[in-house]
Coordinates of C-alpha atoms in Angstrom, one line a residue:
M1 CA -48.5 -27.2 -48.0
G2 CA -47.0 -25.1 -50.9
L3 CA -43.5 -24.2 -50.6
S4 CA -44.5 -20.1 -51.0
K5 CA -46.8 -21.0 -48.8
K6 CA -44.5 -22.9 -46.0
V7 CA -42.3 -19.2 -46.7
F8 CA -44.2 -17.3 -45.6
M9 CA -45.5 -19.4 -42.6
I10 CA -41.7 -19.5 -41.2
A11 CA -41.2 -16.1 -42.1
F12 CA -44.3 -14.9 -40.4
G13 CA -43.6 -17.4 -37.4
S14 CA -39.9 -14.3 -37.3
F15 CA -41.9 -11.5 -37.2
V16 CA -43.8 -12.9 -34.2
M17 CA -41.2 -13.8 -31.8
L18 CA -38.7 -10.4 -33.3
M19 CA -41.6 -8.4 -32.2
C20 CA -42.5 -9.8 -28.8
T21 CA -38.8 -10.0 -28.4
L22 CA -38.8 -6.0 -28.7
S23 CA -42.0 -5.8 -26.6
G24 CA -40.3 -7.6 -23.9
C25 CA -42.6 -10.4 -23.7
T26 CA -42.1 -13.3 -22.3
R27 CA -43.0 -16.9 -21.8
T28 CA -45.8 -17.2 -19.1
Y29 CA -45.3 -20.9 -17.6
D30 CA -47.9 -22.7 -16.2
I31 CA -46.4 -22.7 -12.5
P32 CA -49.1 -23.3 -10.1
D33 CA -49.3 -21.3 -6.5
A34 CA -47.7 -21.7 -3.7
P35 CA -48.7 -23.3 -0.5
D36 CA -50.0 -20.2 1.8
G37 CA -47.6 -17.1 3.2
R38 CA -45.0 -19.3 0.1
V39 CA -44.2 -18.5 -3.9
Y40 CA -42.1 -20.3 -6.5
L41 CA -39.4 -18.4 -7.6
V42 CA -38.6 -20.5 -9.8
Y43 CA -40.4 -24.4 -10.0
E44 CA -39.4 -27.4 -11.5
G45 CA -36.5 -25.2 -13.7
K46 CA -39.7 -21.9 -15.1
S47 CA -40.4 -18.8 -13.4
N48 CA -42.9 -16.0 -15.1
Y49 CA -40.5 -13.5 -12.6
R50 CA -37.5 -10.5 -14.3
I51 CA -35.9 -9.6 -12.3
V52 CA -36.1 -5.0 -12.9
V53 CA -33.5 -2.3 -12.9
G54 CA -34.2 1.0 -12.3
E55 CA -33.8 3.0 -16.6
K56 CA -30.3 5.1 -14.7
A57 CA -29.4 2.3 -12.9
S58 CA -25.8 3.0 -11.6
K59 CA -23.2 0.1 -13.0
A60 CA -23.0 -1.4 -9.9
E61 CA -26.7 -1.7 -9.6
R62 CA -26.6 -3.6 -12.9
H63 CA -23.5 -6.0 -11.5
A64 CA -25.4 -6.5 -8.5
A65 CA -28.7 -7.8 -11.5
E66 CA -26.7 -9.4 -13.5
E67 CA -25.1 -11.7 -10.8
L68 CA -28.5 -12.7 -9.4
K69 CA -29.9 -13.8 -12.6
K70 CA -25.9 -15.7 -13.2
Y71 CA -25.5 -17.7 -10.1
L72 CA -29.7 -18.4 -9.8
K73 CA -29.9 -20.0 -13.2
K74 CA -26.5 -21.8 -11.8
I75 CA -28.7 -22.8 -8.8
T76 CA -32.3 -23.5 -11.1
G77 CA -31.2 -23.4 -14.9
F78 CA -33.3 -20.7 -15.6
S79 CA -31.8 -17.4 -17.1
I80 CA -34.9 -14.9 -15.8
S81 CA -34.1 -12.2 -17.3
I82 CA -33.7 -8.5 -16.9
V83 CA -36.1 -5.4 -17.6
K84 CA -35.5 -2.3 -16.9
D85 CA -38.8 -0.6 -14.9
S86 CA -39.5 1.3 -17.7
K87 CA -41.4 -1.7 -18.7
K88 CA -44.7 -2.1 -18.0
E89 CA -44.9 -2.8 -13.7
A90 CA -45.5 -7.0 -13.2
D91 CA -46.9 -8.5 -10.2
L92 CA -43.9 -11.6 -9.8
E93 CA -40.6 -9.3 -9.9
I94 CA -37.0 -8.8 -8.2
V95 CA -36.2 -5.1 -7.9
V96 CA -33.1 -4.2 -8.0
G97 CA -31.2 -1.8 -6.2
R98 CA -33.1 1.9 -6.9
T99 CA -36.5 2.1 -9.7
N100 CA -40.3 3.2 -9.7
R101 CA -41.0 0.2 -8.2
E102 CA -40.7 2.1 -4.2
K103 CA -44.2 3.6 -4.7
D104 CA -45.7 0.3 -3.3
Y105 CA -42.7 0.2 -0.4
E106 CA -39.9 2.1 0.9
V107 CA -36.2 1.9 1.7
D108 CA -34.8 4.3 4.8
R109 CA -31.6 4.9 2.8
D110 CA -30.2 7.5 4.8
S111 CA -30.5 4.7 8.1
L112 CA -29.1 2.2 5.8
G113 CA -26.0 4.6 4.2
E114 CA -24.7 3.3 2.4
E115 CA -23.2 -0.1 2.8
G116 CA -26.6 -1.5 4.0
F117 CA -29.2 -3.8 2.6
T118 CA -32.9 -5.1 2.8
I119 CA -34.8 -7.7 1.5
L120 CA -38.3 -7.1 1.6
W121 CA -41.9 -8.2 0.0
S122 CA -43.7 -6.2 -1.4
N123 CA -46.9 -8.5 -2.1
K124 CA -45.3 -11.1 -4.1
K125 CA -42.6 -8.7 -5.0
L126 CA -38.8 -9.7 -3.6
V127 CA -37.2 -6.1 -3.4
I128 CA -33.2 -6.2 -2.7
A129 CA -32.0 -1.9 -1.8
G130 CA -29.6 -0.9 -1.1
G131 CA -28.4 2.3 0.7
G132 CA -26.7 2.9 -1.9
D133 CA -24.5 1.0 -4.6
R134 CA -22.5 -1.5 -2.3
G135 CA -25.7 -1.7 -0.1
T136 CA -27.0 -3.4 -3.0
I137 CA -25.0 -5.4 -3.9
Y138 CA -24.2 -7.3 -0.2
G139 CA -27.8 -8.0 -0.1
V140 CA -28.4 -9.6 -3.8
Y141 CA -25.3 -12.1 -2.1
D142 CA -27.1 -12.3 0.9
F143 CA -29.3 -13.2 -0.8
L144 CA -28.1 -15.9 -2.7
E145 CA -26.2 -17.1 0.6
S146 CA -29.8 -17.8 2.3
L147 CA -30.2 -20.2 -0.8
G148 CA -27.0 -22.7 0.0
C149 CA -24.5 -20.2 -1.6
R150 CA -20.8 -19.8 -0.3
F151 CA -18.3 -17.7 -1.4
F152 CA -15.2 -19.2 -0.3
A153 CA -12.1 -18.3 -2.4
E154 CA -10.8 -16.6 -5.4
G155 CA -12.5 -19.8 -8.0
V156 CA -13.1 -22.0 -5.2
E157 CA -17.2 -21.3 -4.3
K158 CA -20.1 -23.5 -3.6
V159 CA -23.8 -23.6 -5.7
P160 CA -26.8 -25.9 -5.0
S161 CA -28.3 -27.3 -7.7
N162 CA -32.6 -27.1 -6.9
K163 CA -34.8 -26.7 -9.4
T164 CA -37.5 -25.5 -7.5
L165 CA -37.2 -22.2 -4.9
E166 CA -39.7 -21.7 -3.0
L167 CA -39.8 -19.0 -0.1
Q168 CA -41.7 -18.0 2.7
L169 CA -42.5 -14.7 2.6
H170 CA -41.4 -12.4 5.7
E171 CA -40.9 -9.7 7.0
P172 CA -38.6 -7.2 5.8
K173 CA -34.2 -8.1 6.6
T174 CA -32.1 -4.7 6.7
D175 CA -28.5 -6.3 8.0
K176 CA -26.0 -3.0 7.5
P177 CA -21.9 -4.1 8.3
A178 CA -20.1 -3.9 11.7
F179 CA -17.5 -2.2 10.4
E180 CA -17.2 0.8 8.0
Y181 CA -13.7 -0.4 6.9
R182 CA -13.1 -4.1 6.4
D183 CA -9.9 -4.7 4.6
L184 CA -7.8 -7.9 4.7
F185 CA -3.8 -7.5 4.0
W186 CA -3.9 -11.7 2.1
T187 CA -3.2 -12.3 -1.2
N188 CA -6.4 -14.3 -2.3
T189 CA -8.5 -11.6 -1.5
Y190 CA -6.8 -9.5 -3.7
D191 CA -8.6 -10.5 -6.7
P192 CA -11.8 -6.9 -6.9
V193 CA -14.4 -9.4 -7.1
L194 CA -13.4 -11.9 -4.1
S195 CA -13.8 -8.7 -2.2
T196 CA -16.6 -8.1 -3.5
K197 CA -17.9 -10.9 -2.4
L198 CA -16.8 -11.1 1.0
R199 CA -17.8 -8.0 1.0
L200 CA -14.6 -5.9 2.1
N201 CA -14.4 -3.3 0.9
G202 CA -10.3 -1.6 1.7
C203 CA -7.9 -0.9 -1.7
L204 CA -4.8 -1.5 -0.3
K205 CA -3.3 1.5 -2.7
S206 CA -4.9 5.2 -4.8
G207 CA -4.3 5.5 -8.2
E208 CA -4.9 2.9 -11.4
N209 CA -2.2 0.8 -10.7
G210 CA -3.4 0.2 -7.2
R211 CA -5.9 -2.6 -5.6
T212 CA -8.6 0.0 -6.0
I213 CA -12.7 -1.4 -6.4
P214 CA -13.8 -0.6 -9.9
K215 CA -17.3 1.4 -9.5
N216 CA -19.4 -1.8 -11.0
L217 CA -18.8 -3.4 -8.4
G218 CA -19.8 -0.2 -6.1
S219 CA -16.2 1.1 -5.5
G220 CA -14.6 1.2 -2.2
I221 CA -12.4 2.6 0.8
F222 CA -9.2 4.5 -0.8
Y223 CA -6.9 7.0 0.1
A224 CA -5.1 10.0 -1.4
G225 CA -1.9 9.9 -2.3
P226 CA 0.5 6.9 -3.1
H227 CA 0.2 4.7 0.3
F228 CA -2.1 4.4 3.1
V229 CA 0.0 4.2 5.4
H230 CA 3.8 4.7 6.7
T231 CA 3.5 8.7 4.6
F232 CA 6.2 10.9 6.6
E233 CA 8.6 9.7 3.3
H234 CA 6.7 10.7 0.6
L235 CA 4.7 13.8 2.9
V236 CA 8.6 15.2 3.1
P237 CA 10.9 13.3 1.2
A238 CA 14.7 12.9 2.7
S239 CA 15.8 13.4 -1.2
V240 CA 14.4 16.1 -1.7
Y241 CA 14.6 18.3 1.5
F242 CA 17.8 16.7 3.9
D243 CA 20.6 18.2 2.9
E244 CA 19.3 21.8 2.5
H245 CA 16.8 20.9 5.9
P246 CA 18.3 18.7 8.1
E247 CA 15.9 20.2 11.0
Y248 CA 12.7 19.4 9.4
F249 CA 13.7 15.8 10.6
S250 CA 14.0 13.8 13.3
E251 CA 16.8 14.2 15.8
I252 CA 18.5 11.8 17.5
N253 CA 20.7 11.4 20.7
G254 CA 21.5 15.1 18.4
E255 CA 22.4 14.8 15.5
R256 CA 20.1 15.0 12.7
T257 CA 19.1 11.9 11.1
A258 CA 17.3 11.4 7.7
K259 CA 18.2 7.6 7.4
H260 CA 15.6 5.3 5.4
L261 CA 13.6 2.9 8.3
Y262 CA 15.9 5.0 11.0
S263 CA 13.9 8.0 11.3
Q264 CA 11.4 10.3 11.3
L265 CA 9.8 14.2 11.2
C266 CA 10.2 16.7 13.7
L267 CA 6.3 17.5 14.2
T268 CA 7.5 21.1 15.5
N269 CA 8.8 22.0 12.8
P270 CA 6.5 24.6 11.6
D271 CA 8.0 24.7 7.4
V272 CA 6.6 20.9 8.1
L273 CA 3.8 21.6 9.0
K274 CA 3.5 23.7 5.8
I275 CA 4.8 21.0 3.2
C276 CA 2.3 18.1 4.9
I277 CA -1.0 20.4 4.3
D278 CA 0.3 21.6 1.1
K279 CA 0.8 17.9 0.4
V280 CA -1.7 16.2 1.5
K281 CA -4.3 18.8 -0.3
E282 CA -2.3 18.5 -3.7
W283 CA -3.2 14.8 -3.1
L284 CA -7.1 14.9 -2.1
R285 CA -6.7 17.8 -5.0
E286 CA -5.4 14.6 -7.3
N287 CA -7.8 11.9 -5.6
P288 CA -11.7 14.0 -5.3
E289 CA -13.0 10.2 -5.0
A290 CA -10.6 9.7 -1.5
K291 CA -12.6 10.2 1.8
I292 CA -9.3 8.9 3.5
V293 CA -5.7 10.3 3.4
S294 CA -2.7 9.4 5.8
V295 CA 0.2 11.5 7.5
S296 CA 1.4 8.5 9.8
Q297 CA 4.8 7.8 11.3
N298 CA 7.1 5.9 8.6
D299 CA 8.1 2.5 9.4
S300 CA 11.4 2.0 11.3
F301 CA 13.3 -0.7 12.4
V302 CA 14.2 1.4 14.7
I303 CA 11.6 2.6 17.7
E304 CA 12.9 5.0 19.1
S305 CA 13.1 6.8 16.0
Y306 CA 11.0 10.1 16.6
C307 CA 12.4 13.4 17.5
T308 CA 14.2 14.4 20.6
C309 CA 14.7 18.0 19.8
S310 CA 14.0 19.9 22.4
E311 CA 10.3 21.4 20.8
C312 CA 9.3 17.5 20.2
K313 CA 10.8 16.5 24.2
K314 CA 8.6 19.7 25.2
V315 CA 5.0 18.7 23.7
D316 CA 5.8 14.7 24.6
R317 CA 6.6 15.2 28.5
E318 CA 2.7 17.8 29.2
E319 CA 1.1 15.3 26.8
R320 CA 3.0 11.8 29.1
S321 CA 2.8 10.3 25.7
K322 CA 5.2 10.2 22.6
S323 CA 2.0 10.0 20.2
G324 CA 1.1 13.9 22.6
T325 CA 3.7 15.7 19.3
L326 CA 1.7 13.7 16.6
I327 CA -1.5 14.0 16.8
R328 CA -0.8 17.5 17.9
F329 CA 0.9 17.7 14.9
V330 CA -2.1 15.9 12.7
N331 CA -5.3 17.2 14.2
K332 CA -3.4 20.6 12.2
I333 CA -3.6 19.6 9.2
A334 CA -6.8 18.0 10.4
E335 CA -8.4 21.3 10.5
A336 CA -6.2 23.1 7.5
I337 CA -8.4 21.3 5.2
K338 CA -11.4 20.7 6.6
D339 CA -12.8 24.2 4.6
E340 CA -11.8 22.8 1.9
F341 CA -12.3 19.0 2.6
P342 CA -15.0 18.7 4.9
D343 CA -16.4 14.2 3.8
V344 CA -12.0 13.8 4.9
Y345 CA -10.4 12.0 7.2
V346 CA -6.6 12.4 7.8
D347 CA -5.9 9.0 9.2
T348 CA -2.8 8.0 11.4
L349 CA -0.6 5.4 13.1
A350 CA -1.0 4.5 16.6
Y351 CA 2.7 2.4 16.4
Q352 CA 5.7 1.6 18.9
Y353 CA 7.1 4.3 20.4
S354 CA 3.2 6.1 19.5
I355 CA 0.9 3.4 20.9
E356 CA 0.5 5.3 23.7
P357 CA -2.8 8.1 22.8
P358 CA -2.1 11.5 25.1
R359 CA -3.0 12.8 28.9
V360 CA -3.7 16.6 27.4
T361 CA -4.7 16.9 23.3
K362 CA -7.4 14.7 22.0
P363 CA -7.7 13.5 17.7
L364 CA -10.4 15.8 16.2
D365 CA -13.4 14.1 14.4
N366 CA -11.6 14.4 11.8
V367 CA -8.5 12.0 12.1
I368 CA -8.7 8.1 12.4
V369 CA -6.3 7.0 14.1
R370 CA -5.3 3.4 14.0
V371 CA -4.2 1.1 16.8
C372 CA -0.9 -1.6 16.0
T373 CA -2.0 -4.5 18.0
G374 CA 0.6 -7.0 19.0
G375 CA 1.8 -9.7 21.4
C376 CA 0.0 -13.1 21.4
S377 CA -1.5 -14.6 19.9
A378 CA -2.0 -17.5 21.4
H379 CA -5.0 -15.8 23.4
P380 CA -8.3 -13.1 22.6
I381 CA -6.9 -10.2 22.7
G382 CA -9.1 -9.7 26.1
N383 CA -8.6 -11.7 29.2
C384 CA -4.5 -13.2 28.2
P385 CA -2.1 -11.4 31.0
N386 CA 0.7 -11.1 27.4
N387 CA -1.7 -8.7 26.3
S388 CA -2.8 -6.6 28.9
G389 CA -0.9 -4.1 27.2
I390 CA -3.3 -3.3 23.7
K391 CA -5.8 -4.0 26.0
G392 CA -5.2 -1.0 28.1
C393 CA -4.1 1.1 24.8
I394 CA -6.9 0.5 22.4
E395 CA -9.5 0.3 25.4
R396 CA -7.5 4.6 26.3
W397 CA -7.5 5.4 22.4
A398 CA -11.6 4.5 23.0
K399 CA -11.6 7.2 25.5
I400 CA -10.6 10.5 23.4
S401 CA -10.8 9.6 20.0
N402 CA -14.3 8.8 17.8
R403 CA -13.0 6.9 15.1
I404 CA -10.3 3.9 15.8
Y405 CA -9.9 1.6 13.4
I406 CA -7.5 -2.1 14.0
W407 CA -4.3 -2.2 12.1
D408 CA -4.3 -6.5 13.1
Y409 CA -1.7 -9.3 13.1
T410 CA -2.9 -12.9 11.6
T411 CA -0.5 -14.9 10.8
N412 CA 3.5 -16.4 11.7
F413 CA 5.2 -13.7 9.1
A414 CA 8.1 -16.0 10.6
Q415 CA 7.2 -18.9 8.8
Y416 CA 4.0 -19.2 7.3
L417 CA 3.9 -22.3 6.7
C418 CA 4.0 -23.9 10.1
P419 CA 0.9 -24.1 12.4
F420 CA -0.1 -20.8 13.9
P421 CA -3.5 -21.8 16.1
N422 CA -4.8 -18.4 16.6
L423 CA -8.9 -19.7 15.4
D424 CA -9.9 -19.3 18.1
T425 CA -8.4 -15.9 18.6
L426 CA -9.9 -14.7 15.5
Q427 CA -13.5 -13.8 17.1
P428 CA -13.7 -12.4 20.0
N429 CA -10.3 -10.0 19.3
M430 CA -13.0 -8.7 16.7
Q431 CA -15.9 -9.3 19.1
F432 CA -13.3 -6.2 21.5
F433 CA -12.8 -3.9 18.4
Y434 CA -16.4 -3.9 18.7
E435 CA -17.2 -2.9 21.6
N436 CA -14.6 -1.1 22.1
N437 CA -16.1 1.4 19.3
V438 CA -13.6 0.7 16.2
K439 CA -14.9 1.8 13.1
G440 CA -12.5 0.3 11.5
V441 CA -10.4 -3.3 10.8
F442 CA -7.4 -4.2 8.7
E443 CA -6.3 -7.8 9.4
L444 CA -2.6 -8.3 7.8
G445 CA -1.9 -11.5 7.0
N446 CA -0.8 -13.6 4.4
Y447 CA 0.3 -10.6 2.3
Q448 CA 3.4 -11.6 -0.2
E449 CA 2.6 -12.6 -3.7
G450 CA 2.4 -16.4 -3.8
L451 CA 3.0 -17.4 -0.1
I452 CA -0.7 -18.0 0.6
G453 CA 0.2 -20.3 4.4
E454 CA -0.8 -22.4 6.5
F455 CA -5.1 -22.1 6.2
G456 CA -4.7 -18.9 4.7
E457 CA -8.2 -19.0 2.4
L458 CA -9.4 -19.9 5.6
R459 CA -8.9 -17.5 7.6
S460 CA -8.8 -15.1 5.1
Y461 CA -13.2 -16.6 4.9
I462 CA -14.0 -17.0 8.4
L463 CA -12.0 -13.0 8.7
A464 CA -14.9 -11.8 6.4
K465 CA -17.7 -12.5 8.3
L466 CA -16.6 -11.8 11.5
L467 CA -16.7 -8.0 9.7

C-alpha cells in the first residue's frame, strides 16, 4: 500500500470516528439475554446502556448522573456514557431525573415531595427520579447502595468490584425521608458531599460563609439571618440598645440586665416586637431562598434568665409556663410575616426555662418549636424513669404543635474521647421522636474542629441512617 493510500485510510478512519462522536454513536456490544425477569446492566465489563438526563437538566440532576457514572465505572470498570434526552430514545437507558421519556411511565412528584424518589423499570429502561433535585440525588445513592456501595465517612467508602451487574426487574420502589429536617452537628459530616450521600439536608449557618449545601448537590434547608439558633442577641443587640433602652431586656431581681449569656429580651415590650419583626423581614429579604428564620432565646448559663417584669409574669402565670411569653411573642412575628413570606417558618426553642409548653396559647401553623432533650443518655427516652421529664415535655408539645423539631445530644461534651455507651439508645429515641409527630431532628455531637470523639464516625453514620 502506498504512502498516500495509508494517509487516506488514516484520515478517513479519523473522520468516521469524529462523525460518530459528534452524532452520539456508541459502540454496540454482543451481550446475551439475561434470564427471564432480569437484565444485564453490565456484562463482563461491557454495557449497551447509556445514562439519560434532560436537555434542561438542573445542576443537581447532572451531578446525580455523573455520580452514577463514576461509581458504576468503579464497580464494573466500564464507563457508561451520559447523553441528553434530545438524543433518539433507545431501549437500554438509565433515565435520571426529569426527561421527555416520562410519556412511557409516571412519576408522582406531588406525593414524593422535594426529597422522595422512585426507582422503576419501564420495560428494560431503568428510571431513577425524585420529586425534586434532592430526591433524584438520593435515588441514585440508594441505587448504588443496592449494588453494595456504602458511604461511611469522608474518604471512607466501600465499593464492590463486579464485572457483571445482573438486576431483577422489580416493582417500583418509592422512598422518602422520615424527617423533613435532618442535621448532624458532628465535624465529620460538615463535608457537604458526604452529607448528601448520607441524605442530610441541614445547614448550620446561612449565607456564603456558612455550611450551606451547594445547588449542584441539591441545596438544603437553611436559615435566614446570622445564625440558626440563640438569635435574641442578634435581633436586639445589647451593644446597640441597652444604654438607651434597658427596658428592652430581662428584668432579673428587679434590675434590667443584658450581660452576655445571662439575659434574654422583655417579650411583652411592644418596641422589642417591632424591632424583631423588622429585623426578621430584613433577614428574609436578604436570603430569599431561606425557608426558616430563628427567633430563639439566648444560650444562658443562668437558667432563670427570663424577664420577670410585671407584664411578663402576668402572661407566664396565665400560661402556667415560662414559654407562654415566648410562644405569644413568636406567634406575633409569624403572623406579621406570613403575607410577604407565606412559605417561611419561624423557629424557636423549648429549652431550659421554656421547656414546658404553654397551657393556653398554641404555636401557629408557621411556627416550629425545637425541643431540646436532656437527661439519661444510657437508656432510651421512652422507657427510662430519669427521662420521664423530657418524655412528657415532647408528648405535651406534640399535642399543641404540628411542627416539632428536636435538638438532641449524642456525645459526652465533658470528655469527647471517653467511652459513651449510647449506641443502643439512638434507634429507640429516633422511633420515639417519629411516633410523636416530630418533623425534624438535629443531633449535637462532637462539633469542634479536630475533635472527632469516641466512635464519632460510627455514630454519625448510624444517626444519618436512622434519620
